[in-house]
Coordinates of C-alpha atoms in Angstrom, one line a residue:
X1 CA 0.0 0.0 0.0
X2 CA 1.2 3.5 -1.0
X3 CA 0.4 6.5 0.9
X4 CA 0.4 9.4 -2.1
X5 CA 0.5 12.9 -0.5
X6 CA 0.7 16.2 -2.0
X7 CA 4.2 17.3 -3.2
X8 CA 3.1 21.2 -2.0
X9 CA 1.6 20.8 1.0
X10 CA 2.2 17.6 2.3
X11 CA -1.5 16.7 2.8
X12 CA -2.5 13.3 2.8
X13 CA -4.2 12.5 -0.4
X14 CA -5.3 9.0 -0.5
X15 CA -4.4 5.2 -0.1
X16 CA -3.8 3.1 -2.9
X17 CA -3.0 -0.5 -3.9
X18 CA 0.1 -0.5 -6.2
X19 CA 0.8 -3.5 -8.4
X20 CA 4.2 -3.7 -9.8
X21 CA 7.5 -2.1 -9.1
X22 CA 7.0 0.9 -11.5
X23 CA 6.4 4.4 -11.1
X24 CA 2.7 5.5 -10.2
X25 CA 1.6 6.9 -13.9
X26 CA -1.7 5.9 -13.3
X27 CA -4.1 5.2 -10.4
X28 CA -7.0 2.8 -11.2
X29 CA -10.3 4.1 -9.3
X30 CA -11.0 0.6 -7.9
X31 CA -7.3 -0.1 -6.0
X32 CA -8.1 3.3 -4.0
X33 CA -8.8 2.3 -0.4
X34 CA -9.2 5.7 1.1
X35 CA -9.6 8.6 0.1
X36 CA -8.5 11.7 2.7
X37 CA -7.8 14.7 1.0
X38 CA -8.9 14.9 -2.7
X39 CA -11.9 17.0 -4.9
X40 CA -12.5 15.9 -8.0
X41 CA -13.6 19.3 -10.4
X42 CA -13.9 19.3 -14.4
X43 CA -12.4 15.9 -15.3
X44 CA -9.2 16.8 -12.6
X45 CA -8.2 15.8 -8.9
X46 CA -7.0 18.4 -6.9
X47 CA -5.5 18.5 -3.3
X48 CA -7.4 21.3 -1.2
X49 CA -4.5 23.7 -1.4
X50 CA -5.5 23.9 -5.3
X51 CA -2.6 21.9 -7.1
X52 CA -3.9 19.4 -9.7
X53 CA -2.2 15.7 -9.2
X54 CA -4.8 14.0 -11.8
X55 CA -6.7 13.6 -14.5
X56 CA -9.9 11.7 -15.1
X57 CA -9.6 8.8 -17.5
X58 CA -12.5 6.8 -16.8
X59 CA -11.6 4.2 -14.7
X60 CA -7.9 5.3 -13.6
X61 CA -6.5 8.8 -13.0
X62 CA -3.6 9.8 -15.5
X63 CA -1.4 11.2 -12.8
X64 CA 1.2 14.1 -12.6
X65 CA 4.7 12.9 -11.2
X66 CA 5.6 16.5 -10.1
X67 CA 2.3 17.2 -8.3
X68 CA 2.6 14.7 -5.5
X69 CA 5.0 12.1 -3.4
X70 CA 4.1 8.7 -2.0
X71 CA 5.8 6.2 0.7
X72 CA 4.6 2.8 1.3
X73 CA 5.3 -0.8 -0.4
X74 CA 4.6 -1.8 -3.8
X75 CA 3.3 -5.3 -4.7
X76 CA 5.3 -7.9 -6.8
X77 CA 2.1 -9.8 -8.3

């Protein structure tokens, strides 16, 4: 489980499944498993200090490497 927080604030953003050892490029929707700090506006996610982290894609958000850190483990299935 990653914890993905915001890369200007440092808020808590949500917590999210991660398959494989790559870099987060995407999130899908459904491996989310909480969500703390995160508005969804006009096809974007934003953290509630305004940055944009994401874009809508359906069933994943298309996210922006530069908007936001994460800690946590990644899984090897």
């Amino acid at each position: 489980m990653l914890i993905l927080k915001c890369a200007a604030c440092r808020r808590k953003l949500w917590k999210y499944y991660k398959i494989g050892q790559g870099e987060v490029h995407r999130c899908h929707k459904s491996r989310i498993k909480k969500i703390w700090n995160a508005q969804e506006r006009d096809g974007k996610v934003y953290c509630p200090c305004g940055k944009s982290f994401g874009i809508d894609r359906g069933s994943y958000w298309t996210m922006d490497k530069k908007a936001f850190t994460y800690s946590g483990t990644k899984t090897n299935s």
